[in-house]
Coordinates of C-alpha atoms in Angstrom, one line a residue:
X1322 CA 108.9 134.7 129.9
X1323 CA 109.4 131.3 131.6
X1324 CA 112.2 130.0 133.7
X1325 CA 113.7 126.6 134.5
X1326 CA 116.7 125.5 136.6
X1327 CA 120.1 125.5 134.9
X1328 CA 121.9 122.3 134.0
X1329 CA 125.5 122.6 135.2
X1330 CA 128.4 120.8 133.7
X1331 CA 132.2 121.2 133.8
X1332 CA 133.5 123.0 130.8
X1333 CA 136.8 124.4 129.6
X1334 CA 137.7 128.0 128.8
X1335 CA 137.9 127.5 125.1
X1336 CA 135.2 125.7 123.2
X1337 CA 134.3 124.0 120.0
X1338 CA 133.3 126.1 117.0
X1339 CA 129.6 126.4 116.6
X1340 CA 127.1 128.0 114.3
X1341 CA 124.2 130.1 115.7
X1342 CA 120.9 128.3 115.4
X1343 CA 118.3 130.3 113.5
X1344 CA 114.6 130.3 112.9
X1345 CA 113.4 131.9 109.8
X1346 CA 112.1 135.3 110.5
X1347 CA 108.9 136.3 108.9
X1348 CA 108.7 139.3 106.6
X1349 CA 106.4 142.1 107.9
X1350 CA 103.3 142.5 105.8
X1351 CA 101.3 145.6 105.1
X1352 CA 100.8 148.4 102.7
X1353 CA 103.9 149.9 101.1
X1354 CA 104.6 153.3 102.5
X1355 CA 107.5 154.6 100.4
X1356 CA 111.0 154.1 99.2
X1357 CA 114.1 154.1 101.4
X1358 CA 117.1 156.1 100.2
X1359 CA 120.7 156.6 101.1
X1360 CA 121.9 160.1 102.0
X1361 CA 125.4 160.9 101.0
X1362 CA 125.4 164.6 101.8
X1363 CA 127.5 164.2 105.0
X1364 CA 130.3 162.7 102.9
X1365 CA 131.1 166.0 101.3
X1366 CA 133.6 167.0 103.9
X1367 CA 135.7 163.9 103.8
X1368 CA 139.1 163.6 102.1
X1369 CA 139.5 160.9 99.4
X1370 CA 141.3 158.5 101.8
X1371 CA 138.6 159.1 104.4
X1372 CA 138.9 155.7 106.1
X1373 CA 142.6 156.3 106.8
X1374 CA 142.1 159.8 108.3
X1375 CA 142.6 160.3 112.0
X1376 CA 140.2 162.5 113.9
X1377 CA 141.1 164.5 117.0
X1378 CA 138.3 164.1 119.5
X1379 CA 137.0 167.0 121.4
X1380 CA 136.8 167.0 125.1
X1381 CA 133.9 164.8 126.4
X1382 CA 131.0 166.5 128.0
X1383 CA 131.1 167.1 131.7
X1384 CA 129.8 164.1 133.7
X1385 CA 126.5 164.4 135.3
X1386 CA 126.0 164.0 139.0
X1387 CA 126.7 160.4 139.9
X1388 CA 123.9 158.0 140.6
X1389 CA 124.2 157.1 144.2
X1390 CA 123.4 153.5 145.3
X1391 CA 120.6 153.3 147.8
X1392 CA 119.8 150.8 150.5
X1393 CA 117.6 148.3 148.6
X1394 CA 115.6 146.7 151.4
X1395 CA 114.6 144.0 149.0
X1396 CA 116.1 141.0 147.3
X1397 CA 116.1 141.0 144.3
X1398 CA 115.4 144.7 143.7
X1399 CA 114.3 146.7 140.7
X1400 CA 116.9 149.2 139.6
X1401 CA 116.7 152.8 140.8
X1402 CA 117.6 156.0 139.1
X1403 CA 118.2 159.4 140.5
X1404 CA 117.1 161.3 137.4
X1405 CA 119.2 164.3 136.5
X1406 CA 119.4 167.1 133.9
X1407 CA 119.7 164.6 131.1
X1408 CA 116.5 162.9 132.2
X1409 CA 113.6 164.5 130.4
X1410 CA 111.1 162.6 132.5
X1411 CA 112.7 163.5 135.9
X1412 CA 113.0 160.8 138.5
X1413 CA 111.5 157.4 137.4
X1414 CA 111.7 154.9 140.3
X1415 CA 112.1 151.3 139.1
X1416 CA 113.3 152.2 135.6
X1417 CA 117.0 152.0 134.9
X1418 CA 118.4 154.8 132.7
X1419 CA 121.2 153.7 130.3
X1420 CA 123.4 156.8 129.9
X1421 CA 125.9 158.0 127.3
X1422 CA 129.3 156.7 128.6
X1423 CA 130.8 160.1 127.8
X1424 CA 128.5 161.7 130.3
X1425 CA 130.1 159.5 133.0
X1426 CA 133.4 160.0 134.7
X1427 CA 136.0 157.3 133.7
X1428 CA 136.8 156.8 137.4
X1429 CA 133.2 157.5 138.6
X1430 CA 130.9 155.2 140.6
X1431 CA 129.1 153.9 137.5
X1432 CA 132.2 152.6 135.8
X1433 CA 133.6 151.4 139.1
X1434 CA 130.4 149.3 139.5
X1435 CA 130.9 147.9 136.0
X1436 CA 134.5 147.0 136.7
X1437 CA 133.6 145.3 140.0
X1438 CA 130.8 143.3 138.4
X1439 CA 133.0 142.0 135.6
X1440 CA 135.7 141.0 138.1
X1441 CA 133.1 139.0 140.1
X1442 CA 131.7 137.4 136.9
X1443 CA 135.2 136.4 135.7
X1444 CA 136.0 134.8 139.1
X1445 CA 133.0 132.4 138.7
X1446 CA 133.5 128.9 137.2
X1447 CA 133.0 128.6 133.5
X1448 CA 130.1 126.2 134.0
X1449 CA 128.3 128.9 136.2
X1450 CA 125.6 130.4 133.9
X1451 CA 126.2 133.8 135.5
X1452 CA 129.9 133.7 134.8
X1453 CA 131.7 136.0 132.3
X1454 CA 132.8 133.2 130.0
X1455 CA 129.4 131.4 130.0
X1456 CA 127.6 134.7 129.0
X1457 CA 130.1 135.3 126.2
X1458 CA 129.6 131.8 124.9
X1459 CA 125.8 132.5 124.5
X1460 CA 126.8 134.8 121.7
X1461 CA 129.4 132.5 120.1
X1462 CA 131.4 129.4 120.6
X1463 CA 135.2 129.6 120.4
X1464 CA 136.7 127.5 117.7
X1465 CA 138.8 124.5 118.6
X1466 CA 137.7 123.7 122.1
X1467 CA 135.4 121.2 123.9
X1468 CA 131.7 120.7 124.0
X1469 CA 129.4 123.1 125.8
X1470 CA 127.5 122.0 128.9
X1471 CA 124.4 120.0 128.2
X1472 CA 121.5 122.3 127.4
X1473 CA 123.6 125.4 127.4
X1474 CA 122.2 128.1 125.0
X1475 CA 125.7 128.7 123.5
X1476 CA 126.2 130.0 120.0
X1477 CA 122.6 131.0 119.7
X1478 CA 123.0 134.6 118.6
X1479 CA 120.9 135.8 115.7
X1480 CA 122.5 137.6 112.8
X1481 CA 121.5 138.3 109.2
X1482 CA 117.9 137.9 110.4
X1483 CA 115.0 140.0 111.5
X1484 CA 115.5 138.5 115.0
X1485 CA 118.9 140.2 115.1
X1486 CA 117.6 143.2 117.1
X1487 CA 115.1 141.4 119.4
X1488 CA 117.6 138.6 120.3
X1489 CA 120.3 141.1 121.2
X1490 CA 118.0 143.3 123.1
X1491 CA 117.0 140.4 125.3
X1492 CA 120.6 139.1 125.6
X1493 CA 121.9 142.5 126.7
X1494 CA 119.0 142.9 129.1
X1495 CA 119.7 139.6 131.0
X1496 CA 123.4 140.2 131.0
X1497 CA 122.8 143.6 132.5
X1498 CA 120.8 142.0 135.3
X1499 CA 123.6 139.6 136.0
X1500 CA 126.2 142.3 136.0
X1501 CA 124.1 144.5 138.3
X1502 CA 123.8 141.7 140.8
X1503 CA 127.5 140.9 140.6
X1504 CA 128.5 144.6 141.1
X1505 CA 126.5 144.9 144.3
X1506 CA 125.1 148.2 143.0
X1507 CA 121.3 148.0 142.6
X1508 CA 121.3 151.3 140.7
X1509 CA 123.7 150.0 138.0
X1510 CA 122.7 150.3 134.3
X1511 CA 124.8 149.6 131.3
X1512 CA 126.0 152.8 129.5
X1513 CA 126.0 153.1 125.8
X1514 CA 128.6 154.4 123.4
X1515 CA 127.4 156.7 120.6
X1516 CA 130.4 156.5 118.3
X1517 CA 128.8 158.6 115.6
X1518 CA 129.3 161.8 117.6
X1519 CA 132.6 163.7 116.8
X1520 CA 134.5 163.9 120.1
X1521 CA 132.9 160.7 121.3
X1522 CA 134.1 158.5 118.4
X1523 CA 137.2 157.1 120.1
X1524 CA 137.2 154.3 122.7
X1525 CA 135.8 155.7 126.0
X1526 CA 138.7 156.5 128.3
X1527 CA 137.5 154.1 131.0
X1528 CA 138.3 151.2 128.6
X1529 CA 141.8 152.3 127.6
X1530 CA 143.7 152.0 130.9
X1531 CA 145.7 148.9 130.6
X1532 CA 146.7 147.8 134.1
X1533 CA 144.3 146.8 136.8
X1534 CA 141.3 147.5 134.7
X1535 CA 138.6 144.9 134.0
X1536 CA 137.4 147.1 131.1
X1537 CA 140.6 146.8 129.1
X1538 CA 140.9 144.2 126.3
X1539 CA 144.4 143.7 124.9
X1540 CA 143.3 142.1 121.7
X1541 CA 141.7 145.2 120.2
X1542 CA 143.4 147.0 117.3
X1543 CA 146.3 148.9 118.9
X1544 CA 145.1 152.2 117.5
X1545 CA 141.7 151.8 119.1
X1546 CA 143.2 151.1 122.6
X1547 CA 145.4 154.1 122.0
X1548 CA 142.4 156.5 121.5
X1549 CA 142.4 156.6 117.7
X1550 CA 139.2 158.1 116.5
X1551 CA 136.7 156.1 114.4
X1552 CA 135.5 158.1 111.3
X1553 CA 132.0 159.4 112.1
X1554 CA 130.8 158.4 108.7
X1555 CA 131.9 154.8 109.2
X1556 CA 130.1 154.8 112.5
X1557 CA 127.0 156.6 111.2
X1558 CA 123.5 155.0 111.4
X1559 CA 122.0 157.6 109.0
X1560 CA 121.3 155.1 106.3
X1561 CA 119.4 152.7 108.6
X1562 CA 117.5 155.5 110.4
X1563 CA 116.1 156.8 107.1
X1564 CA 114.4 153.6 106.2
X1565 CA 110.7 153.3 106.8
X1566 CA 110.2 149.5 107.1
X1567 CA 111.7 147.1 109.6
X1568 CA 112.1 143.8 107.7
X1569 CA 115.1 142.9 105.7
X1570 CA 116.4 144.3 103.5
X1571 CA 115.4 147.6 105.1
X1572 CA 116.0 148.8 108.7
X1573 CA 117.0 145.5 110.3
X1574 CA 119.5 144.7 107.6
X1575 CA 120.8 148.3 107.2
X1576 CA 121.5 148.7 110.9
X1577 CA 123.3 145.4 111.1
X1578 CA 125.4 146.3 108.1
X1579 CA 126.3 149.7 109.6
X1580 CA 127.2 150.7 112.2
X1581 CA 126.9 147.2 113.8
X1582 CA 129.2 145.1 111.7
X1583 CA 131.6 148.0 110.9
X1584 CA 132.2 148.9 114.6
X1585 CA 132.9 145.2 115.4
X1586 CA 135.6 145.2 112.7
X1587 CA 137.0 148.6 113.6
X1588 CA 137.6 147.6 117.2
X1589 CA 139.1 144.3 116.1
X1590 CA 140.5 141.5 118.2
X1591 CA 137.8 139.6 120.0
X1592 CA 135.2 142.0 118.8
X1593 CA 135.9 141.2 115.2
X1594 CA 134.6 137.6 115.5
X1595 CA 131.1 136.6 116.7
X1596 CA 132.7 133.6 118.4
X1597 CA 134.6 135.9 120.8
X1598 CA 132.9 139.3 120.6
X1599 CA 131.2 138.9 124.0
X1600 CA 134.6 138.6 125.8
X1601 CA 135.3 142.3 125.2
X1602 CA 133.6 144.6 127.7
X1603 CA 133.0 147.2 125.0
X1604 CA 130.7 144.7 123.3
X1605 CA 128.0 145.5 125.8
X1606 CA 128.2 149.3 125.2
X1607 CA 128.2 148.8 121.5
X1608 CA 125.1 146.7 121.6
X1609 CA 123.4 149.0 124.0
X1610 CA 123.9 151.7 121.4
X1611 CA 122.5 149.4 118.6
X1612 CA 119.5 148.8 120.9
X1613 CA 119.1 152.5 121.4
X1614 CA 119.1 153.1 117.7
X1615 CA 116.2 150.7 117.3
X1616 CA 114.2 152.8 119.8
X1617 CA 115.2 156.0 118.0
X1618 CA 114.1 154.5 114.7
X1619 CA 110.6 153.7 116.1
X1620 CA 110.4 157.1 117.7
X1621 CA 110.8 158.9 114.4
X1622 CA 107.3 157.8 113.4
X1623 CA 106.1 158.3 109.8
X1624 CA 104.7 154.7 109.8
X1625 CA 107.7 153.0 111.3
X1626 CA 106.7 149.9 113.3
X1627 CA 107.9 146.6 114.4
X1628 CA 107.0 143.3 112.7
X1629 CA 103.8 141.6 113.7
X1630 CA 104.5 138.2 112.2
X1631 CA 104.2 135.1 114.3
X1632 CA 107.8 134.2 113.6
X1633 CA 109.1 137.5 114.9
X1634 CA 106.9 137.7 117.9
X1635 CA 106.9 134.1 119.1
X1636 CA 110.2 132.4 118.2
X1637 CA 111.6 131.3 121.6
X1638 CA 115.1 132.3 122.8
X1639 CA 117.0 130.9 125.8
X1640 CA 118.9 133.1 128.3
X1641 CA 120.0 133.1 131.9
X1642 CA 118.9 135.6 134.6
X1643 CA 120.8 136.9 137.6
X1644 CA 119.7 133.9 139.8
X1645 CA 121.3 131.4 137.3
X1646 CA 117.9 130.3 136.1
X1647 CA 117.3 129.6 132.4
X1648 CA 114.7 132.0 130.9
X1649 CA 112.7 131.6 127.7
X1650 CA 111.9 134.9 126.0
X1651 CA 110.4 135.9 122.7
X1652 CA 110.4 138.9 120.3
X1653 CA 107.0 139.9 121.8
X1654 CA 108.8 140.4 125.2
X1655 CA 111.2 143.0 123.6
X1656 CA 109.0 145.6 121.9
X1657 CA 108.7 148.1 124.8
X1658 CA 112.0 148.3 126.8
X1659 CA 110.6 150.6 129.5
X1660 CA 107.4 148.8 130.3
X1661 CA 108.5 145.2 129.5
X1662 CA 112.2 145.2 130.5
X1663 CA 112.5 148.1 133.0
X1664 CA 115.0 150.4 131.3
X1665 CA 115.2 153.3 128.9
X1666 CA 117.9 155.6 127.4
X1667 CA 118.8 159.1 128.4
X1668 CA 118.1 160.7 125.0
X1669 CA 114.6 159.6 124.1
X1670 CA 114.0 161.7 121.0
X1671 CA 110.8 163.4 119.9
X1672 CA 109.4 162.1 116.6
X1673 CA 110.2 164.7 113.9
X1674 CA 107.3 165.9 111.7
X1675 CA 107.1 165.5 108.0
X1676 CA 108.8 163.0 105.6
X1677 CA 112.3 161.5 105.8
X1678 CA 115.1 163.9 104.7
X1679 CA 116.6 161.1 102.6
X1680 CA 113.8 161.4 100.1
X1681 CA 115.3 164.8 99.1
X1682 CA 118.1 162.8 97.4
X1683 CA 115.8 161.3 94.9
X1684 CA 115.9 162.8 91.4
X1685 CA 112.6 164.5 90.7
X1686 CA 112.7 163.6 87.0
X1687 CA 113.7 160.0 87.6
X1688 CA 110.7 158.9 85.6
X1689 CA 108.3 156.0 85.9
X1690 CA 109.0 153.0 88.1
X1691 CA 109.9 149.8 86.2
X1692 CA 106.5 148.2 86.1
X1693 CA 104.9 151.5 85.1
X1694 CA 107.4 152.1 82.4
X1695 CA 106.9 148.6 81.0
X1696 CA 103.2 148.9 80.9
X1697 CA 103.3 152.3 79.4
X1698 CA 105.4 150.9 76.5
X1699 CA 102.9 148.1 76.2
X1700 CA 100.1 150.5 75.6
X1701 CA 98.6 150.1 79.1
X1702 CA 97.6 153.2 81.0
X1703 CA 100.3 154.5 83.3
X1704 CA 99.6 153.7 86.9
X1705 CA 97.3 150.8 86.2
X1706 CA 99.5 148.2 88.0
X1707 CA 98.1 148.1 91.6
X1708 CA 96.7 144.6 91.0
X1709 CA 100.1 143.2 90.2
X1710 CA 102.7 142.0 92.7
X1711 CA 106.3 141.6 91.6
X1712 CA 107.6 138.1 92.5
X1713 CA 111.2 139.1 91.6
X1714 CA 113.2 140.9 89.0
X1715 CA 116.8 140.1 88.4
X1716 CA 118.4 143.2 86.7
X1717 CA 122.1 142.2 86.5
X1718 CA 124.4 139.4 87.6
X1719 CA 128.1 139.1 88.0
X1720 CA 128.9 135.7 89.5
X1721 CA 131.5 134.8 92.1
X1722 CA 134.2 137.0 93.6
X1723 CA 136.8 136.3 96.2
X1724 CA 137.9 139.2 98.5
X1725 CA 141.2 139.4 100.2
X1726 CA 143.5 142.1 101.5
X1727 CA 143.4 144.1 98.2
X1728 CA 140.9 145.7 95.9
X1729 CA 138.6 143.4 94.0
X1730 CA 136.2 144.2 91.1
X1731 CA 133.8 142.5 88.8
X1732 CA 131.3 143.4 86.0
X1733 CA 127.6 142.6 86.3
X1734 CA 125.9 141.9 83.0
X1735 CA 122.3 143.2 82.6
X1736 CA 119.6 140.5 82.3
X1737 CA 118.8 139.9 78.6
X1738 CA 115.2 140.7 79.1
X1739 CA 114.8 142.5 82.5
X1740 CA 111.0 141.8 82.6
X1741 CA 109.5 140.8 85.9
X1742 CA 107.1 138.0 86.5
X1743 CA 103.9 139.3 87.9
X1744 CA 101.5 137.6 90.2
X1745 CA 98.1 138.6 89.0
X1746 CA 96.0 139.2 92.1
X1747 CA 92.8 139.4 90.1
X1748 CA 93.1 136.1 88.3
X1749 CA 94.9 134.3 91.2
X1750 CA 97.6 132.9 88.9
X1751 CA 101.2 133.8 88.0
X1752 CA 101.4 135.1 84.5
X1753 CA 104.5 136.3 82.6
X1754 CA 104.3 139.6 80.9
X1755 CA 104.8 139.6 77.1
X1756 CA 108.2 140.8 75.9
X1757 CA 108.5 144.2 74.2
X1758 CA 111.0 146.9 73.6
X1759 CA 112.2 148.5 76.9
X1760 CA 114.4 151.4 77.7
X1761 CA 117.6 149.7 79.0
X1762 CA 117.7 152.0 82.0
X1763 CA 114.0 151.8 82.8
X1764 CA 114.3 148.8 85.1
X1765 CA 117.0 150.6 87.2
X1766 CA 114.8 153.7 87.8
X1767 CA 112.4 154.2 90.7
X1768 CA 110.2 157.1 91.7
X1769 CA 109.7 158.4 95.2
X1770 CA 106.7 156.3 96.2
X1771 CA 106.9 153.1 94.0
X1772 CA 108.2 151.0 97.0
X1773 CA 110.4 149.1 94.5
X1774 CA 114.0 149.4 95.7
X1775 CA 117.0 148.4 93.5
X1776 CA 119.2 146.3 95.6
X1777 CA 122.8 145.2 95.3
X1778 CA 122.9 141.7 96.7
X1779 CA 126.0 139.8 97.9
X1780 CA 124.9 136.1 98.1
X1781 CA 126.3 132.9 99.5
X1782 CA 128.9 134.6 101.6
X1783 CA 131.4 132.3 103.1
X1784 CA 134.6 132.6 105.1
X1785 CA 136.5 130.5 107.7
X1786 CA 137.0 133.5 110.0
X1787 CA 136.2 137.2 109.7
X1788 CA 139.2 138.9 108.0
X1789 CA 139.2 141.9 110.3
X1790 CA 138.8 144.5 107.5
X1791 CA 135.9 146.1 105.8
X1792 CA 135.3 147.1 102.2
X1793 CA 133.9 150.3 100.7
X1794 CA 131.6 149.4 97.8
X1795 CA 131.5 151.4 94.6
X1796 CA 129.1 151.0 91.7
X1797 CA 130.1 152.0 88.2
X1798 CA 133.4 153.5 89.3
X1799 CA 135.3 154.4 86.1
X1800 CA 138.4 152.5 85.4
X1801 CA 141.5 154.2 86.9
X1802 CA 139.4 156.6 89.0
X1803 CA 140.3 157.0 92.6
X1804 CA 137.7 155.7 95.1
X1805 CA 136.0 158.7 96.6
X1806 CA 133.0 158.5 98.9
X1807 CA 132.2 162.1 98.1
X1808 CA 131.5 161.1 94.5
X1809 CA 128.5 159.6 92.8
X1810 CA 129.7 156.0 92.9
X1811 CA 130.0 155.1 96.6
X1812 CA 127.3 152.6 97.6
X1813 CA 128.1 151.6 101.2
X1814 CA 130.3 149.5 103.4
X1815 CA 130.5 145.7 103.5
X1816 CA 132.1 144.5 106.8
X1817 CA 132.4 140.7 107.0
X1818 CA 131.4 139.6 110.5
X1819 CA 128.6 137.0 110.8
X1820 CA 127.3 136.8 107.2
X1821 CA 128.6 133.2 106.9
X1822 CA 126.2 132.1 109.6
X1823 CA 123.1 132.6 107.3
X1824 CA 121.9 131.9 103.8
X1825 CA 120.4 135.4 103.6
X1826 CA 122.2 137.8 101.3
X1827 CA 123.8 141.1 102.4
X1828 CA 121.9 143.9 100.7
X1829 CA 122.5 147.5 99.8
X1830 CA 119.8 149.8 98.6
X1831 CA 121.3 151.6 95.5
X1832 CA 118.0 153.1 94.2
X1833 CA 119.0 156.7 94.7
X1834 CA 122.5 156.1 93.6
X1835 CA 121.5 154.7 90.2
X1836 CA 118.9 157.4 89.7
X1837 CA 121.5 160.1 90.3
X1838 CA 123.9 158.3 87.9
X1839 CA 121.2 158.1 85.2
X1840 CA 120.4 161.8 85.6
X1841 CA 124.1 162.8 85.4
X1842 CA 124.7 160.6 82.4
X1843 CA 127.0 158.3 84.3
X1844 CA 125.1 155.1 83.6
X1845 CA 123.6 154.1 80.3
X1846 CA 122.1 150.7 81.1
X1847 CA 125.1 148.6 80.1
X1848 CA 127.5 146.5 82.3
X1849 CA 127.6 147.6 85.9
X1850 CA 130.9 147.6 87.7
X1851 CA 131.2 146.8 91.4
X1852 CA 134.4 147.5 93.2
X1853 CA 135.4 146.3 96.7
X1854 CA 138.0 148.6 98.3
X1855 CA 139.5 147.4 101.7
X1856 CA 139.9 150.0 104.4
X1857 CA 143.5 149.1 104.8
X1858 CA 146.2 147.0 103.1
X1859 CA 145.9 143.5 104.5
X1860 CA 147.6 141.1 102.1
X1861 CA 147.3 138.2 104.5
X1862 CA 143.6 138.7 105.4
X1863 CA 141.5 135.5 105.3
X1864 CA 139.6 135.1 102.1
X1865 CA 135.9 136.0 101.9
X1866 CA 134.0 134.2 99.1
X1867 CA 130.9 135.7 97.6
X1868 CA 129.0 133.1 95.6
X1869 CA 127.1 135.6 93.5
X1870 CA 126.7 139.4 93.1
X1871 CA 123.4 140.5 91.7
X1872 CA 121.2 143.6 91.3
X1873 CA 117.6 142.8 91.9
X1874 CA 114.2 144.2 92.7
X1875 CA 112.7 142.1 95.5

């Protein structure tokens, strides 16, 4: 990491709209290690109108012994931790431990330090790089204001990109250092909020008290500030954690889709828009949790690893440290939080043995993968396709759709000849495969190890402002049937947040979904229906335009 002095310039509280700059993230290379699948088993206990159901949270766990500040005797100091029963490694001097906020008392010393640090940061001038508003503007620039200070790294957040996790890890890290210094508590570490846990899926109590509380944000959805529970399935990261590869459209994209985007929308207000999300104190606990889930994903093993591309490791990002100095950091600086950044989480999990449980949801008799099926029907020996790489296969296309506050639907027409173009690795050239009769469902099938996912892609997404609602996606939902996430048609959740900041599509792995529909006789290879069902009636919600909806094999 490198530092340079900040350039200070007078600014206003509200600033001009901006778009996050982006560098194209490379796609991780390597041997294919298996297919990723979506597990829907946990949806069985949900009522049909699951997104409208209130949950009564259980009492939070008892707080652990507070971490007591120590006389630092140094300036600046590394953070200290007192260990504790939730610390499997015991005392680890110099390593900050980010703890579950529900293990901390709402009026305890940790939350008091956070309140005090926020108050100090808010009292600083907007052109101070360590002020609350300056730090929030690094994530996004408020629409309709003035220009940022010269050289300020405002509006530089990475979304819809493989840099999403590394950029936010570094952003939260440097913010935490600023907040620690502002709080005057050298032991302070940001807590995280694991909203997927029943009983912990409502806004932490410390953030709900309205008066005299720096953690309160009035713009949130009223129900959230009132303690309304977030459905654990909406907040679940199970789909992302089951993936085996990092690069989009796998872990990085799946985690950004859910729970990241969904939680931003559920909380609402400032949090529902990238331009203002950093103004809500709960933003930092949300992103600490997203960061924790990245660590948990790696810890599961089974071949999971971070990208090794030059773009991922060496794209430079600009932040500010606790001294007000500009700092340049890269993805390579964010791969090992404990040894590189000086923190860890209180629930470091052991890597489970064996294969991902999501694979159990594949249909054993799903048949041959698409290239194998095509070659089998061409008289070529099954399995004799390792020397071919699929450039792309477009399976079905539906065109444009505009989403608003009500349900929207469209039909995707199968490609006339869903035959892929193969890059012959032996001859070195791209050669089209000759046309022949194909089972109309063959292109939509996949076996357990083919590494050929079937993806639902939402392309060219555009909106002026996030609408503040999310949409449940259903594939092949029969006409007149009630949307039911317990059934065989539920494909995932699309939560508009920052997708308009990138040309990358939003993707949903529907491999297992289509396999199960084929096995059950619910899909015959004809037109494919896609339904968008909003989580609530919002007739005046801003429009979200999707330029094309396709089903593809990447």
